């Protein structure tokens, strides 16, 4: 009983770590990609503090959406093994 509880908590902890790493990687990649977007069409001073905050918020929003897709896909593929 104790071993089963330990295995479940270990799996939940590993899942949390994997999800955090995926989310941070996707946010980093979206930040990198947003560096080449011309925000001066929408913002008066894109290199100012407000422009950087907008770029950061966009990176978080886009990165989290992409990470959510990958995390869902990972969860679905792990659930497929229970079909057999």
Coordinates of N, CA and C in Angstrom, one line a residue:
X1 N 0.8 -1.2 0.0 CA 0.0 0.0 0.0 C 0.9 1.3 0.0
X2 N 1.9 1.3 0.8 CA 2.8 2.4 0.9 C 3.6 2.6 -0.3
X3 N 4.0 1.5 -1.0 CA 4.7 1.6 -2.2 C 3.9 2.1 -3.3
X4 N 2.6 1.7 -3.4 CA 1.7 2.2 -4.4 C 1.5 3.7 -4.3
X5 N 1.3 4.2 -3.0 CA 1.2 5.6 -2.8 C 2.4 6.4 -3.2
X6 N 3.6 5.8 -2.9 CA 4.8 6.5 -3.2 C 5.0 6.5 -4.8
X7 N 4.6 5.5 -5.5 CA 4.7 5.4 -6.9 C 3.8 6.5 -7.5
X8 N 2.6 6.6 -7.0 CA 1.6 7.6 -7.5 C 2.1 9.0 -7.3
X9 N 2.7 9.3 -6.1 CA 3.2 10.6 -5.8 C 4.4 10.9 -6.7
X10 N 5.2 9.9 -6.9 CA 6.4 10.1 -7.8 C 6.0 10.4 -9.2
X11 N 5.0 9.7 -9.7 CA 4.5 9.9 -11.1 C 3.9 11.3 -11.2
X12 N 3.1 11.8 -10.1 CA 2.5 13.1 -10.2 C 3.6 14.2 -10.1
X13 N 4.7 14.0 -9.3 CA 5.8 14.9 -9.3 C 6.5 15.0 -10.6
X14 N 6.8 13.9 -11.2 CA 7.5 13.9 -12.5 C 6.6 14.5 -13.6
X15 N 5.4 14.3 -13.5 CA 4.5 14.9 -14.5 C 4.5 16.4 -14.3
X16 N 4.5 16.9 -13.1 CA 4.5 18.4 -12.8 C 5.8 19.0 -13.3
X17 N 6.9 18.3 -13.1 CA 8.2 18.8 -13.6 C 8.3 18.8 -15.1
X18 N 7.8 17.8 -15.7 CA 7.8 17.8 -17.2 C 6.9 18.9 -17.8
X19 N 5.8 19.1 -17.2 CA 4.9 20.1 -17.6 C 5.5 21.5 -17.5
X20 N 6.2 21.8 -16.3 CA 6.8 23.0 -16.1 C 8.0 23.3 -17.1
X21 N 8.7 22.2 -17.4 CA 9.8 22.4 -18.4 C 9.3 22.7 -19.8
X22 N 8.3 21.9 -20.2 CA 7.7 22.2 -21.5 C 7.1 23.6 -21.6
X23 N 6.4 24.0 -20.5 CA 5.9 25.4 -20.6 C 7.0 26.5 -20.6
X24 N 8.0 26.3 -19.9 CA 9.1 27.3 -19.9 C 9.8 27.3 -21.2
X25 N 10.0 26.1 -21.8 CA 10.7 26.0 -23.1 C 9.8 26.7 -24.2
X26 N 8.5 26.5 -24.2 CA 7.7 27.1 -25.2 C 7.6 28.6 -25.0
X27 N 7.6 29.1 -23.8 CA 7.6 30.5 -23.6 C 8.9 31.1 -24.0
X28 N 10.0 30.4 -23.8 CA 11.3 30.9 -24.3 C 11.4 30.9 -25.8
X29 N 10.9 29.9 -26.4 CA 10.9 29.9 -27.9 C 10.0 31.0 -28.5
X30 N 8.8 31.2 -27.9 CA 7.9 32.2 -28.4 C 8.5 33.6 -28.1
X31 N 9.3 33.8 -27.0 CA 10.0 35.1 -26.8 C 11.0 35.3 -27.9
X32 N 11.8 34.2 -28.2 CA 12.8 34.3 -29.2 C 12.1 34.7 -30.6
X33 N 11.0 34.0 -30.9 CA 10.4 34.3 -32.2 C 9.8 35.7 -32.2
X34 N 9.3 36.2 -31.1 CA 8.7 37.5 -31.1 C 9.7 38.7 -31.2
X35 N 11.0 38.3 -31.1 CA 12.0 39.4 -31.2 C 12.1 39.9 -32.7
X36 N 11.6 39.1 -33.6 CA 11.6 39.5 -35.0 C 10.3 40.1 -35.5
X37 N 9.3 40.2 -34.6 CA 8.0 40.8 -35.0 C 8.1 42.3 -34.9
X38 N 7.7 43.0 -35.9 CA 7.7 44.5 -35.9 C 6.5 45.0 -35.2
X39 N 6.8 45.3 -33.9 CA 5.7 45.8 -33.0 C 5.5 47.3 -33.2
X40 N 6.4 48.0 -34.0 CA 6.3 49.4 -34.2 C 5.1 49.8 -35.0
X41 N 4.4 48.8 -35.6 CA 3.2 49.0 -36.3 C 2.0 49.2 -35.3
X42 N 2.2 48.7 -34.1 CA 1.1 48.7 -33.1 C 1.4 49.6 -31.9
X43 N 2.7 49.7 -31.6 CA 3.2 50.4 -30.4 C 4.1 51.6 -30.9
X44 N 3.9 52.7 -30.2 CA 4.7 53.9 -30.6 C 6.2 53.7 -30.3
X45 N 6.6 53.1 -29.2 CA 8.0 52.9 -28.8 C 8.2 51.4 -28.5
X46 N 8.4 50.6 -29.4 CA 8.5 49.1 -29.1 C 9.7 48.7 -28.3
X47 N 10.7 49.6 -28.3 CA 11.9 49.2 -27.4 C 11.8 49.8 -26.0
X48 N 10.8 50.5 -25.7 CA 10.6 51.1 -24.4 C 10.1 50.0 -23.4
X49 N 9.9 50.4 -22.2 CA 9.4 49.4 -21.2 C 8.0 48.8 -21.5
X50 N 7.1 49.7 -22.0 CA 5.8 49.1 -22.3 C 5.9 48.1 -23.5
X51 N 6.7 48.4 -24.4 CA 6.9 47.5 -25.5 C 7.4 46.2 -25.1
X52 N 8.4 46.2 -24.2 CA 9.0 45.0 -23.6 C 8.0 44.2 -22.8
X53 N 7.1 44.9 -22.1 CA 6.1 44.2 -21.3 C 5.1 43.5 -22.2
X54 N 4.7 44.3 -23.2 CA 3.7 43.7 -24.2 C 4.4 42.4 -24.9
X55 N 5.6 42.5 -25.2 CA 6.3 41.4 -25.9 C 6.4 40.2 -24.9
X56 N 6.7 40.5 -23.6 CA 6.7 39.4 -22.6 C 5.4 38.8 -22.4
X57 N 4.3 39.6 -22.3 CA 3.0 39.1 -22.1 C 2.5 38.2 -23.3
X58 N 2.9 38.7 -24.5 CA 2.5 37.9 -25.7 C 3.3 36.6 -25.8
X59 N 4.6 36.6 -25.3 CA 5.4 35.4 -25.3 C 4.8 34.4 -24.3
X60 N 4.3 34.9 -23.1 CA 3.7 34.0 -22.1 C 2.4 33.4 -22.7
X61 N 1.6 34.3 -23.3 CA 0.3 33.8 -23.8 C 0.5 32.8 -24.9
X62 N 1.3 33.1 -25.9 CA 1.6 32.2 -27.0 C 2.3 30.9 -26.5
X63 N 3.3 31.1 -25.7 CA 4.1 29.9 -25.2 C 3.2 29.0 -24.4
X64 N 2.3 29.6 -23.6 CA 1.4 28.7 -22.7 C 0.4 27.9 -23.6
X65 N 0.0 28.6 -24.7 CA -1.0 27.9 -25.6 C -0.3 26.7 -26.3
X66 N 0.9 27.0 -26.8 CA 1.7 25.9 -27.4 C 2.0 24.8 -26.5
X67 N 2.5 25.2 -25.3 CA 2.8 24.2 -24.2 C 1.6 23.4 -23.9
X68 N 0.4 24.0 -23.8 CA -0.8 23.3 -23.5 C -1.1 22.2 -24.5
X69 N -0.9 22.6 -25.8 CA -1.0 21.6 -26.9 C -0.1 20.4 -26.7
X70 N 1.2 20.7 -26.4 CA 2.1 19.6 -26.3 C 1.9 18.7 -25.0
X71 N 1.5 19.4 -23.9 CA 1.2 18.6 -22.7 C -0.1 17.8 -22.9
X72 N -1.1 18.3 -23.6 CA -2.3 17.5 -23.9 C -1.9 16.3 -24.8
X73 N -1.1 16.6 -25.8 CA -0.7 15.5 -26.7 C 0.1 14.4 -25.9
X74 N 1.0 14.8 -25.0 CA 1.7 13.9 -24.2 C 0.8 13.1 -23.3
X75 N -0.2 13.7 -22.8 CA -1.2 13.0 -21.9 C -2.0 12.0 -22.7
X76 N -2.4 12.4 -23.9 CA -3.2 11.5 -24.8 C -2.4 10.3 -25.2
X77 N -1.1 10.5 -25.6 CA -0.3 9.4 -26.0 C 0.0 8.5 -24.8
X78 N 0.1 9.0 -23.6 CA 0.3 8.1 -22.5 C -1.0 7.4 -22.1
X79 N -2.1 7.9 -22.4 CA -3.4 7.2 -22.2 C -3.7 6.1 -23.2
X80 N -3.0 6.2 -24.3 CA -3.2 5.2 -25.4 C -2.8 3.8 -24.9
X81 N -1.8 3.7 -24.0 CA -1.3 2.4 -23.6 C -2.4 1.6 -22.8
X82 N -3.4 2.3 -22.3 CA -4.4 1.7 -21.5 C -5.5 1.1 -22.4
X83 N -5.4 1.3 -23.7 CA -6.4 0.7 -24.6 C -6.2 -0.8 -24.8
X84 N -5.0 -1.3 -24.6 CA -4.7 -2.7 -24.8 C -4.7 -3.4 -23.5

